[in-house]
Coordinates of C-alpha atoms and ligand atoms in Angstrom, one line a residue:
M1 CA 5.2 1.1 14.2
R2 CA 4.9 -2.0 11.9
R3 CA 1.2 -2.0 13.3
F4 CA -0.6 0.6 12.6
L5 CA 0.1 -0.8 8.9
A6 CA -0.3 -4.1 9.2
F7 CA -4.5 -3.5 8.4
L8 CA -6.5 -6.5 6.7
L9 CA -7.0 -5.8 3.3
F10 CA -11.0 -5.9 2.9
F11 CA -10.6 -8.2 -1.0
A12 CA -8.7 -9.3 -0.6
L13 CA 21.6 5.6 -8.7
L14 CA 23.3 2.8 -9.5
L15 CA 26.2 1.0 -8.0
T16 CA 29.0 -0.2 -10.0
G17 CA 30.6 -3.1 -10.5
Y18 CA 33.3 -2.9 -8.0
T19 CA 31.0 -1.4 -5.2
Y20 CA 28.8 -4.9 -5.8
K21 CA 32.6 -7.1 -4.7
Q22 CA 33.2 -4.9 -2.6
S23 CA 29.9 -5.9 -0.6
T24 CA 30.1 -9.9 -1.6
L25 CA 33.3 -9.0 1.1
V26 CA 31.1 -7.7 3.8
S27 CA 30.7 -11.2 6.4
A28 CA 27.8 -11.3 8.7
A29 CA 30.1 -10.8 11.6
G30 CA 28.0 -9.0 14.2
Y31 CA 24.5 -9.5 12.6
A32 CA 22.3 -12.6 14.2
T33 CA 23.0 -15.6 12.3
P34 CA 21.0 -18.5 10.6
D35 CA 22.4 -20.7 13.3
L36 CA 20.8 -19.0 16.3
L37 CA 17.7 -20.3 14.9
E38 CA 18.0 -23.9 13.0
G39 CA 18.8 -22.1 9.6
S40 CA 16.0 -19.5 9.5
E41 CA 17.6 -17.1 7.4
N42 CA 14.5 -15.7 6.0
I43 CA 11.5 -14.9 7.7
F44 CA 8.3 -13.7 6.1
L45 CA 6.0 -12.3 8.4
S46 CA 2.7 -14.6 7.7
Y47 CA 0.3 -12.3 8.7
T48 CA -3.5 -14.0 9.4
F49 CA -7.2 -13.5 11.3
S50 CA -9.8 -12.0 10.4
P51 CA -12.6 -12.8 12.0
S52 CA -15.3 -11.9 9.9
H53 CA -14.0 -12.0 6.3
R54 CA -11.9 -14.7 4.2
S55 CA -9.1 -12.2 3.2
G56 CA -7.0 -12.9 6.4
R57 CA -7.1 -16.3 5.0
R58 CA -3.7 -17.7 2.8
T59 CA -4.0 -20.5 0.3
K60 CA -1.4 -22.9 -0.6
E61 CA -1.3 -21.1 -4.4
E62 CA -0.6 -18.0 -2.5
Y63 CA 1.9 -19.4 -0.4
L64 CA 4.0 -21.5 -4.1
P65 CA 5.9 -18.4 -4.8
I66 CA 7.0 -17.1 -1.7
V67 CA 7.8 -21.2 -0.6
G68 CA 9.7 -21.4 -3.9
Y69 CA 11.2 -19.0 -6.3
Y70 CA 9.6 -18.7 -9.6
D71 CA 11.3 -17.0 -12.3
T72 CA 10.0 -14.5 -14.9
Q73 CA 9.3 -17.9 -17.2
D74 CA 7.5 -19.4 -14.2
K75 CA 10.1 -22.1 -14.1
L76 CA 10.7 -22.6 -10.4
R77 CA 14.4 -22.4 -9.1
D78 CA 14.8 -22.4 -5.9
I79 CA 13.4 -21.8 -2.8
F80 CA 12.4 -18.4 -1.2
F81 CA 11.6 -18.0 2.3
D82 CA 12.8 -20.5 4.5
S83 CA 10.8 -19.4 7.3
F84 CA 7.1 -18.6 8.1
L85 CA 5.9 -16.3 10.6
F86 CA 2.3 -16.5 12.3
L87 CA 1.0 -13.7 13.8
P88 CA -2.3 -11.8 13.5
C89 CA -3.2 -8.9 11.3
V90 CA -4.2 -5.6 13.6
T91 CA -7.3 -5.3 13.4
S92 CA -10.1 -6.2 16.1
T93 CA -11.6 -8.5 17.6
P94 CA -15.0 -10.3 17.9
S95 CA -14.9 -9.1 21.6
G96 CA -14.4 -5.9 20.5
G97 CA -11.0 -5.4 21.5
V98 CA -8.2 -5.8 19.3
T99 CA -4.8 -7.9 18.2
Y100 CA -2.2 -5.6 20.0
R101 CA -1.7 -3.9 23.3
D102 CA -4.0 -1.5 23.9
N103 CA -5.4 -0.5 27.6
N104 CA -8.7 0.4 26.2
N105 CA -9.3 -2.4 24.3
P106 CA -8.1 -5.4 25.3
A107 CA -8.7 -8.5 23.8
N108 CA -9.9 -11.9 25.7
F109 CA -9.4 -15.5 25.7
S110 CA -12.7 -16.4 23.0
D111 CA -10.2 -13.8 20.9
W112 CA -7.2 -15.7 21.3
Q113 CA -8.6 -18.7 20.7
L114 CA -10.2 -17.6 17.5
F115 CA -6.4 -16.6 16.5
I116 CA -4.7 -19.8 17.3
D117 CA -8.4 -21.5 15.5
D118 CA -7.8 -19.8 12.5
V119 CA -3.8 -20.2 12.6
F120 CA -4.9 -23.6 12.4
L121 CA -7.4 -23.9 9.7
D122 CA -8.7 -26.3 7.5
G123 CA -6.7 -25.7 4.0
Y124 CA -5.6 -22.5 4.9
N125 CA -2.8 -20.9 6.9
I126 CA 0.1 -23.3 8.2
K127 CA -1.6 -26.7 6.5
A128 CA -1.9 -24.2 3.2
L129 CA 1.9 -23.6 3.9
D130 CA 2.9 -26.8 4.3
A131 CA 1.0 -28.6 1.6
A132 CA 2.8 -25.7 -0.9
V133 CA 6.5 -26.5 1.0
G134 CA 5.5 -30.5 0.2
E135 CA 4.4 -28.9 -3.7
V136 CA 7.6 -27.0 -3.9
K137 CA 10.2 -29.2 -2.4
A138 CA 8.4 -31.8 -5.4
G139 CA 9.2 -29.9 -8.0
L140 CA 12.4 -28.7 -7.2
G141 CA 13.2 -32.5 -7.2
S142 CA 14.7 -35.2 -5.1
S143 CA 17.5 -33.2 -3.1
Y144 CA 15.0 -31.0 -1.5
S145 CA 13.5 -33.8 -0.3
D146 CA 14.4 -33.5 3.0
F147 CA 14.0 -29.4 2.7
K148 CA 11.5 -27.8 5.9
A149 CA 10.0 -24.9 5.9
N150 CA 10.5 -23.4 9.7
V151 CA 8.0 -22.1 11.5
F152 CA 7.3 -19.4 14.4
L153 CA 3.7 -19.3 16.4
T154 CA 2.8 -15.9 19.1
V155 CA 2.5 -15.0 22.0
L156 CA -0.4 -12.7 22.5
Y157 CA 0.1 -9.3 24.7
P158 CA -1.7 -10.5 28.3
V159 CA -3.2 -6.6 28.4
R160 CA -2.9 -5.4 32.7
T161 CA -5.9 -3.7 31.8
Q162 CA -8.1 -6.8 30.8
T163 CA -9.9 -8.0 34.8
D164 CA -12.1 -10.3 32.8
F165 CA -10.2 -12.5 30.4
G166 CA -11.9 -15.7 30.7
D167 CA -11.4 -19.0 32.5
V168 CA -7.7 -20.4 31.4
D169 CA -7.2 -22.6 33.6
G170 CA -10.8 -23.7 34.5
D171 CA -10.7 -23.6 38.5
G172 CA -14.1 -21.6 37.1
K173 CA -12.2 -18.2 37.9
T174 CA -12.0 -16.0 35.5
E175 CA -8.5 -14.4 34.7
N176 CA -7.7 -10.6 36.0
F177 CA -4.8 -9.3 34.2
N178 CA -4.4 -6.6 37.3
Y179 CA -2.4 -10.0 38.7
L180 CA 0.4 -11.1 37.2
A181 CA 0.3 -14.7 37.7
D182 CA -3.4 -14.6 35.8
R183 CA -1.0 -13.1 32.5
Q184 CA 1.5 -15.9 32.8
K185 CA -1.0 -18.4 33.0
A186 CA -2.3 -17.6 29.6
I187 CA 1.2 -16.6 28.2
R188 CA 1.6 -20.4 29.2
W189 CA -1.4 -21.4 27.7
I190 CA -1.0 -20.0 24.5
I191 CA 2.0 -21.7 23.5
D192 CA 0.8 -24.8 25.4
E193 CA -2.2 -24.8 23.6
Q194 CA -0.2 -23.7 20.0
L195 CA 1.9 -27.4 20.6
A196 CA -0.8 -29.4 21.0
R197 CA -2.3 -28.1 17.8
Y198 CA 1.3 -28.6 16.1
K199 CA 1.7 -31.3 17.5
S200 CA -1.7 -33.1 16.4
C201 CA -1.7 -32.0 13.0
N202 CA 1.5 -33.7 11.8
F203 CA 2.7 -31.6 10.0
K204 CA 5.4 -33.6 7.1
N205 CA 6.8 -30.6 5.8
L206 CA 7.4 -28.1 8.4
N207 CA 9.5 -27.4 12.0
L208 CA 8.8 -25.6 14.1
V209 CA 11.4 -23.7 15.5
G210 CA 9.7 -21.1 17.9
F211 CA 7.5 -18.3 19.3
Y212 CA 7.2 -14.6 18.7
W213 CA 6.1 -11.7 21.0
F214 CA 4.1 -9.7 19.4
E215 CA 4.2 -6.3 21.0
E216 CA 6.8 -4.3 19.0
N217 CA 8.7 -2.3 22.5
F218 CA 9.2 -2.8 25.7
A219 CA 6.4 -0.7 27.9
R220 CA 7.6 1.1 30.6
S221 CA 5.0 2.2 32.7
D222 CA 4.3 -1.3 33.4
P223 CA 6.2 -2.7 36.6
N224 CA 5.1 -5.8 36.0
E225 CA 6.4 -5.9 32.1
L226 CA 10.0 -7.1 32.6
N227 CA 8.2 -10.4 34.6
V228 CA 5.6 -10.8 31.3
I229 CA 8.0 -10.5 28.8
T230 CA 10.9 -13.5 30.5
T231 CA 7.9 -14.9 30.9
M232 CA 7.4 -15.6 28.4
T233 CA 10.8 -16.4 26.7
G234 CA 11.5 -18.7 29.9
Y235 CA 8.4 -20.6 28.8
V236 CA 9.4 -21.4 25.3
H237 CA 12.8 -21.7 26.7
Q238 CA 11.9 -24.6 29.2
K239 CA 9.5 -26.8 27.1
G240 CA 13.0 -26.7 24.0
Y241 CA 12.2 -23.4 21.2
K242 CA 13.5 -20.3 21.0
A243 CA 11.7 -17.1 21.2
I244 CA 12.2 -13.8 19.1
W245 CA 11.5 -10.4 18.9
I246 CA 11.2 -7.2 16.1
P247 CA 11.3 -3.9 18.5
Y248 CA 10.2 -0.9 16.2
Y249 CA 13.0 1.9 15.6
K250 CA 14.0 3.1 18.8
A251 CA 11.1 1.9 20.2
P252 CA 11.5 2.0 23.7
G253 CA 14.1 -1.6 25.1
Y254 CA 15.1 -2.3 21.5
S255 CA 18.4 -2.0 22.9
S256 CA 17.8 -4.8 25.4
W257 CA 16.4 -7.6 24.0
K258 CA 19.0 -10.6 25.1
S259 CA 18.1 -9.1 28.6
Y260 CA 14.7 -10.0 27.7
G261 CA 15.4 -13.9 27.0
F262 CA 14.8 -13.8 23.0
D263 CA 17.1 -15.5 21.4
V264 CA 16.8 -13.4 18.1
A265 CA 15.3 -9.6 17.6
N266 CA 15.4 -8.2 14.7
Y267 CA 15.5 -4.5 14.3
Q268 CA 12.1 -2.6 11.7
P269 CA 14.3 -0.3 10.4
N270 CA 10.7 1.7 9.7
Y271 CA 12.1 3.3 6.1
M272 CA 8.6 2.3 4.5
F273 CA 6.4 4.0 7.0
V274 CA 7.3 7.6 8.2
G275 CA 6.9 9.7 5.3
D276 CA 9.9 12.5 6.5
A277 CA 12.3 9.8 7.4
N278 CA 15.1 9.7 4.8
S279 CA 17.5 6.5 3.3
S280 CA 20.2 6.8 6.1
R281 CA 17.7 5.8 8.8
V282 CA 18.4 2.3 6.3
T283 CA 21.5 2.0 6.9
A284 CA 21.9 3.2 10.9
A285 CA 19.4 0.7 11.8
C286 CA 21.9 -1.9 10.0
N287 CA 24.3 -0.9 11.6
T288 CA 22.9 0.0 15.5
A289 CA 21.7 -3.6 14.6
K290 CA 24.8 -4.9 13.4
D291 CA 26.4 -3.4 16.4
L292 CA 23.7 -5.1 18.9
G293 CA 23.5 -9.0 17.0
M294 CA 20.6 -8.3 16.0
G295 CA 18.8 -9.2 12.5
V296 CA 17.3 -6.5 10.1
E297 CA 13.4 -6.4 8.7
I298 CA 12.9 -4.9 6.0
E299 CA 10.0 -3.4 5.2
I300 CA 7.6 -3.2 1.9
S301 CA 3.7 -1.8 1.7
G302 CA 1.2 -1.6 -1.0
Q303 CA 2.5 2.2 -1.7
A304 CA 5.1 0.7 -3.6
L305 CA 2.6 -0.8 -6.0
S306 CA 1.5 2.9 -6.9
S307 CA 3.7 4.7 -5.9
A308 CA 7.5 5.7 -7.3
E309 CA 8.5 7.3 -3.8
Y310 CA 7.5 4.1 -2.1
Y311 CA 8.6 2.1 -4.8
N312 CA 12.3 3.7 -4.3
R313 CA 12.2 3.7 -0.5
Y314 CA 12.8 -0.8 -0.8
M315 CA 14.9 -0.3 -3.4
N316 CA 17.3 1.7 -0.7
Y317 CA 16.7 -1.1 2.0
L318 CA 17.6 -3.8 -0.8
K319 CA 20.6 -1.8 -1.8
L320 CA 21.1 -0.5 0.8
C321 CA 21.3 -3.6 3.6
T322 CA 23.1 -5.2 1.1
A323 CA 25.8 -2.4 1.4
A324 CA 25.5 -3.0 5.2
G325 CA 25.8 -6.7 5.2
A326 CA 22.8 -7.4 6.6
H327 CA 21.9 -10.2 3.6
R328 CA 24.5 -12.4 5.7
G329 CA 22.2 -12.4 8.6
I330 CA 18.4 -13.2 9.7
K331 CA 16.3 -11.8 7.7
M332 CA 12.7 -11.2 8.4
Y333 CA 10.8 -9.9 6.3
Y334 CA 7.2 -7.7 5.8
N335 CA 4.9 -7.3 3.7
D336 CA 1.6 -6.2 4.4
A337 CA -1.8 -8.9 5.0
V338 CA -3.1 -11.2 2.7
P339 CA -2.0 -12.2 0.3
G340 CA 0.8 -9.8 0.3
V341 CA 3.2 -7.2 -1.9
Y342 CA 5.3 -10.0 -2.9
Y343 CA 3.0 -11.8 -4.0
D344 CA 1.2 -8.9 -6.2
A345 CA 4.1 -8.7 -6.9
F346 CA 4.8 -12.1 -8.2
I347 CA 2.0 -12.1 -10.3
S348 CA 2.0 -8.7 -11.3
K349 CA 2.9 -8.4 -15.5
N350 CA 3.9 -4.7 -14.7
P351 CA 8.2 -5.8 -15.1
D352 CA 8.8 -3.4 -13.2
I353 CA 6.7 -4.2 -10.2
R354 CA 7.6 -8.0 -10.7
R355 CA 11.1 -6.5 -10.0
I356 CA 10.3 -6.5 -6.4
Y357 CA 10.1 -10.1 -6.6
D358 CA 12.5 -10.7 -8.3
L359 CA 15.3 -8.8 -6.5
T360 CA 13.2 -9.8 -3.0
Y361 CA 14.6 -13.6 -4.0
K362 CA 18.7 -12.3 -4.4
Y363 CA 19.1 -9.6 -2.0
A364 CA 17.8 -13.5 0.1
S365 CA 19.6 -16.0 -1.5
Q366 CA 22.6 -13.3 -1.3
T367 CA 22.9 -13.0 -5.0
L368 CA 21.7 -9.5 -5.3
D369 CA 24.1 -6.4 -7.7
V370 CA 23.1 -3.5 -6.0
S371 CA 24.0 -2.6 -10.0
E372 CA 20.7 -4.3 -10.4
V373 CA 18.7 -1.9 -8.0
V374 CA 16.1 0.4 -10.9
F375 CA 14.8 3.7 -9.4
I376 CA 11.9 4.8 -10.8
E377 CA 10.9 8.3 -11.6
Q378 CA 7.6 9.0 -11.1
E379 CA 5.7 11.4 -13.9
N380 CA 4.6 14.6 -13.6
R381 CA 0.9 14.3 -14.4
Y382 CA -0.4 17.7 -16.3
T383 CA 2.4 20.2 -15.8
D384 CA 1.2 22.2 -19.0
Y385 CA -2.2 22.0 -18.1
N386 CA -4.8 24.6 -16.3
I387 CA -7.4 21.6 -14.7
V388 CA -10.9 23.2 -14.5
S389 CA -12.4 20.2 -12.5
L390 CA -10.4 21.1 -9.2
G391 CA -12.5 21.1 -6.1
R392 CA -16.0 21.1 -8.6
P393 CA -18.4 19.1 -7.4
Y394 CA -19.9 15.6 -9.3
T395 CA -22.0 13.0 -9.1
I396 CA -21.6 9.6 -9.9
T397 CA -23.0 6.0 -9.6
P398 CA -22.8 5.0 -6.5
P399 CA -19.4 3.5 -4.4
Y400 CA -18.4 0.5 -2.8
T401 CA -18.9 1.3 1.0
N402 CA -17.5 -0.9 4.0
T403 CA -17.3 0.6 6.9
D404 CA -16.4 -2.0 8.5
M405 CA -12.8 -2.3 6.6
G406 CA -12.7 1.9 5.9
Y407 CA -14.4 2.4 3.0
G408 CA -17.6 4.4 4.1
E409 CA -15.0 6.8 4.5
V410 CA -16.6 8.7 1.4
S411 CA -16.8 12.5 1.4
G412 CA -18.2 13.0 -1.6
K413 CA -14.9 15.0 -2.4
E414 CA -12.4 12.6 -3.7
L415 CA -12.7 12.6 -7.2
T416 CA -11.8 16.2 -8.1
D417 CA -9.2 17.4 -4.6
G418 CA -6.4 16.6 -6.9
I419 CA -5.2 14.1 -4.4
F420 CA -3.6 11.1 -6.9
G421 CA -3.6 7.5 -5.8
S422 CA -0.4 6.7 -3.5
T423 CA -1.9 3.2 -2.0
A424 CA -3.2 0.7 -4.1
Y425 CA -6.3 0.2 -2.3
D426 CA -7.0 3.0 0.6
T427 CA -9.4 5.6 0.8
E428 CA -8.5 8.5 -1.7
W429 CA -10.0 5.9 -3.4
I430 CA -13.0 5.2 -5.2
G431 CA -14.3 1.6 -5.6
F432 CA -17.0 0.5 -8.2
H433 CA -18.9 -2.4 -7.6
K434 CA -20.1 -4.8 -9.9
S435 CA -22.5 -4.8 -7.8
S436 CA -23.8 -1.5 -8.1
T437 CA -23.7 0.2 -12.1
E438 CA -26.6 2.1 -13.6
D439 CA -27.1 0.3 -17.0
G440 CA -24.4 -1.6 -16.8
Y441 CA -21.8 1.3 -16.6
F442 CA -20.4 3.2 -13.8
Y443 CA -21.0 7.2 -14.1
I444 CA -19.1 10.5 -13.2
D445 CA -20.4 13.8 -13.7
V446 CA -19.0 17.0 -13.2
D447 CA -20.4 20.4 -13.4
L448 CA -17.2 22.5 -14.2
G449 CA -19.0 25.3 -12.6
Q450 CA -19.0 27.6 -15.3
Y451 CA -18.5 27.4 -19.4
Y452 CA -15.2 26.4 -20.5
S453 CA -14.4 27.3 -24.7
K454 CA -11.2 25.3 -24.5
L455 CA -11.0 21.8 -23.2
S456 CA -8.8 19.3 -24.3
L457 CA -7.7 17.3 -21.5
F458 CA -10.0 14.7 -20.0
S459 CA -8.2 11.5 -17.5
L460 CA -9.5 9.4 -14.9
E461 CA -6.3 7.7 -12.3
V462 CA -7.6 4.0 -12.4
N463 CA -6.0 1.1 -10.4
E464 CA -5.3 -2.6 -10.8
L465 CA -4.3 -5.1 -8.1
I466 CA -6.0 -8.2 -9.5
G467 CA -5.8 -10.3 -6.0
A468 CA -8.2 -8.2 -4.3
G469 CA -10.6 -8.2 -7.3
I470 CA -9.6 -4.9 -9.0
S471 CA -9.4 -4.2 -12.0
Y472 CA -8.8 -1.6 -15.5
P473 CA -11.9 -0.3 -16.3
A474 CA -12.4 -2.0 -20.3
N475 CA -13.0 1.4 -21.1
V476 CA -13.6 5.1 -20.3
E477 CA -15.8 7.2 -23.3
Y478 CA -16.3 10.8 -22.0
F479 CA -19.3 13.1 -22.7
I480 CA -19.6 16.8 -22.9
S481 CA -22.6 19.3 -22.2
D482 CA -23.7 22.9 -22.3
D483 CA -26.8 22.1 -19.8
G484 CA -26.5 18.4 -17.8
V485 CA -29.0 16.9 -19.9
K486 CA -27.9 16.2 -23.7
Y487 CA -24.6 15.3 -23.6
K488 CA -22.3 14.7 -26.9
S489 CA -19.9 12.1 -27.0
I490 CA -16.1 13.4 -27.5
G491 CA -15.0 9.5 -27.7
N492 CA -13.2 6.3 -25.3
A493 CA -10.4 7.0 -23.2
D494 CA -7.0 6.1 -24.0
P495 CA -4.7 4.1 -21.5
H496 CA -1.4 5.9 -20.4
T497 CA 0.7 4.0 -18.3
P498 CA 3.2 6.3 -16.6
S499 CA 4.1 4.3 -14.0
L500 CA 4.0 1.3 -11.7
S501 CA 0.7 0.1 -11.3
L502 CA -2.0 3.3 -12.1
M503 CA -3.4 4.0 -15.1
L504 CA -4.7 7.2 -16.5
M505 CA -7.4 6.4 -19.1
Q506 CA -7.3 9.6 -21.0
K507 CA -8.6 11.7 -23.7
K508 CA -6.1 14.2 -25.6
L509 CA -7.8 16.5 -28.0
A510 CA -6.0 18.0 -30.6
T511 CA -9.0 20.5 -31.2
P512 CA -10.6 21.3 -27.9
V513 CA -14.1 21.8 -27.5
A514 CA -15.6 24.0 -25.3
A515 CA -18.5 22.4 -22.4
R516 CA -19.3 23.1 -18.7
Y517 CA -20.6 19.5 -17.8
V518 CA -18.4 16.8 -18.2
R519 CA -19.4 13.1 -17.6
A520 CA -17.3 9.3 -17.8
K521 CA -19.1 6.5 -18.9
I522 CA -17.1 3.5 -17.2
T523 CA -17.3 -0.2 -18.9
R524 CA -16.4 -2.6 -15.8
G525 CA -13.0 -4.8 -17.0
T526 CA -12.7 -8.3 -15.9
H527 CA -12.7 -8.5 -12.7
N528 CA -15.9 -7.0 -9.5
F529 CA -14.4 -3.7 -9.2
V530 CA -13.2 -0.3 -10.9
F531 CA -11.1 1.8 -8.4
V532 CA -11.1 5.0 -9.7
S533 CA -8.6 8.5 -7.6
E534 CA -9.3 11.6 -9.1
I535 CA -11.1 12.4 -12.7
S536 CA -9.1 15.9 -14.2
I537 CA -10.4 18.1 -17.0
G538 CA -8.4 20.5 -18.6
S539 CA -6.8 23.4 -21.0
L540 CA -3.8 23.4 -22.3
K541 CA -2.0 26.4 -20.7
S542 CA -1.3 27.8 -23.8
D543 CA -4.7 27.2 -24.4
R544 CA -6.2 29.6 -21.3
S545 CA -9.1 31.6 -23.0
V546 CA -9.7 35.1 -24.3
L547 CA -12.9 34.2 -21.8
E548 CA -11.2 32.9 -19.2
V549 CA -8.9 35.8 -18.9
L550 CA -11.7 38.3 -19.0
E551 CA -13.5 36.3 -16.1
N552 CA -10.5 36.7 -13.8
N553 CA -10.5 40.5 -14.6
P554 CA -12.0 43.9 -13.7
L555 CA -14.2 42.9 -17.0
T556 CA -17.8 42.0 -17.5
L557 CA -18.1 39.0 -20.1
K558 CA -21.3 38.4 -22.0
R559 CA -22.0 34.6 -22.0
S560 CA -21.5 34.8 -26.2
E561 CA -17.6 33.8 -26.6
G562 CA -15.3 36.8 -27.4
I563 CA -17.8 39.4 -26.9
C564 CA -16.1 41.4 -23.4
V565 CA -18.6 44.9 -22.2
I566 CA -15.9 47.2 -20.4
E567 CA -18.5 48.9 -17.3
K568 CA -16.2 51.7 -17.4
G569 CA -13.9 53.5 -20.3
G570 CA -10.1 54.0 -20.1
L571 CA -9.2 50.3 -21.5
T572 CA -7.1 50.3 -25.0
V573 CA -7.0 47.9 -27.5
L574 CA -3.0 47.1 -26.3
Q575 CA -3.5 47.0 -22.3
L576 CA -6.5 44.3 -23.2
K577 CA -3.8 42.6 -25.0
S578 CA -1.5 42.5 -22.2
M579 CA -3.6 40.3 -20.2
F580 CA -3.7 37.7 -22.9
N581 CA -0.6 35.7 -24.0
Q582 CA -1.8 34.5 -27.0
S583 CA -2.4 37.4 -29.9
V584 CA -5.7 38.7 -29.8
V585 CA -7.7 40.1 -32.9
I586 CA -10.2 42.8 -31.3
R587 CA -12.6 43.9 -33.2
N588 CA -16.1 47.2 -32.5
G589 CA -19.3 46.2 -33.4
N590 CA -19.6 47.2 -37.1
G591 CA -16.3 44.6 -37.2
N592 CA -13.5 45.9 -38.2
I593 CA -10.3 45.4 -36.5
V594 CA -9.0 48.2 -34.1
F595 CA -6.2 49.3 -33.5
D596 CA -3.3 49.5 -29.6
D597 CA -4.7 53.2 -29.1
V598 CA -8.5 52.8 -28.9
S599 CA -10.4 53.0 -26.4
V600 CA -13.0 49.7 -26.0
C601 CA -16.0 49.6 -24.9
T602 CA -19.7 48.2 -25.4
G603 CA -19.9 45.1 -28.0
Y604 CA -15.9 44.9 -29.1
N605 CA -15.5 41.5 -29.8
I606 CA -12.2 39.8 -29.4
S607 CA -11.3 36.9 -31.8
Y608 CA -7.1 34.9 -31.0
Y609 CA -5.0 32.5 -32.3
Y610 CA -2.6 30.2 -31.0
A611 CA 0.4 29.5 -30.9
N612 CA 0.4 26.0 -33.0
N613 CA -1.9 27.3 -34.9
Ligands
CA1 CA1 -9.1 -19.3 36.1
CA2 CA1 -8.6 12.4 -6.0

């Protein structure tokens, strides 16, 4: 379940104090507790591995605020996550396989070796973690000098359709995973190899506790599945280590975790990833975990940085897991890939986003008062406007595309499809990159398809994710045109942040303007990318012009404002007036005002007023 969301990034109700007092009385009884894993209480899922991109590598700087907790004054206060699980991002491998169990695309031996090479890469990943732990210890003082972060390594899955894995044991014959014995060889190899690598590194600040089984469910269709898993758990135990697992919500086999030989399993609620799930699933997952002696994995995806809905989902994890007592047990934390949502929250200047980091620390340290959990309201955009740009064609400065990473899916319709950003950097965004500008700017030109007389809203939704090289534009200037050739500036946008990290670069005009074509001229910000999800051009509903009303009625309109042509007679001034939700005055061809019972005919002029004029 989680795997579908753990893709690499290419850039990188308030409760009362009374309730809190109740929750602090909740004991860890039932849940898996840290003594089972040499003290591991807060296990950070440290995804790594990207065969072709720097983005799969974690640096010491990115580990520092994960190993240590830094308060809002940037003062180091405590250890944050005490344990780190190294596992591969869900990604394709150089051989053309994938890192997880996929019968159609099994990885091979060289892929496995590359993954391990990457975990132990000089300067990154586990070595960067060791350095970061050393720095945090030193910063916290002598009472922390004995601290070591616990580490878990991963055992990949030998996919049974792989008939030519590679020669693991050096007997000159490639392993064929149709045979259980060859799968077992591969499992023992990946454990032995990582043990040897780990030992050769002589880490000063790390303590290897065990191994993680990468698949999140039990493959019931595979007659050897039990043998494969117990080969892993048995061999890990034989070597003196612990075996851990993280099945997804109601995954086949989740309740049998103990019989497979795992020492600890944490349960995934998956509330973050299942759109139609409701928060009761979190409580249900906690209760199940408690009944089965498991821990709970909490989950946050990048969506929480830009969507109030997903932000609130995460807050519900913190609140409900605390209420259910899961904070007393072993906790695991999914937070996307590199550097991860907690890091992004740590560096954010937006207090709502930063709160994710601070409240997670409180949850981890069992000091969260659930009354501190804050839910956010999503601002409803532009309910007062008719958005006339919806579905209209546009031309833009060539956007950044990267087919390897899913950024090739530029349909040319994203910017006027009415879909705003709901993730930090998925395909609802158009990315402009500094390497592709026109005269140093990015342009969006929209053809509204007709002349609109009362345009008063011009807005772009933009995103910021500094860790991924995306920053807000330094400026957006709007222009209008009647012919799509000659443009006139109507001024610069004012930034408006309705919620979380998304920003609207918008221009609202007190005096509406008339145009058919609109241009946004974007000046890049501090970083390489500008991300735009939607351009919105509109007029106030109360400003719905007579022109627009006439065009949508069985009347013909001359292309100069205010003159209507009625082909067939029989329409009175009163009938015409009733079509508008504003005051109109109708004059005949001589310029004289005509009254309610007069029939309107060709050449009559219409002038109109607004409620606010
Ligand atoms: Ca062999
Ligand atoms: Ca859009």
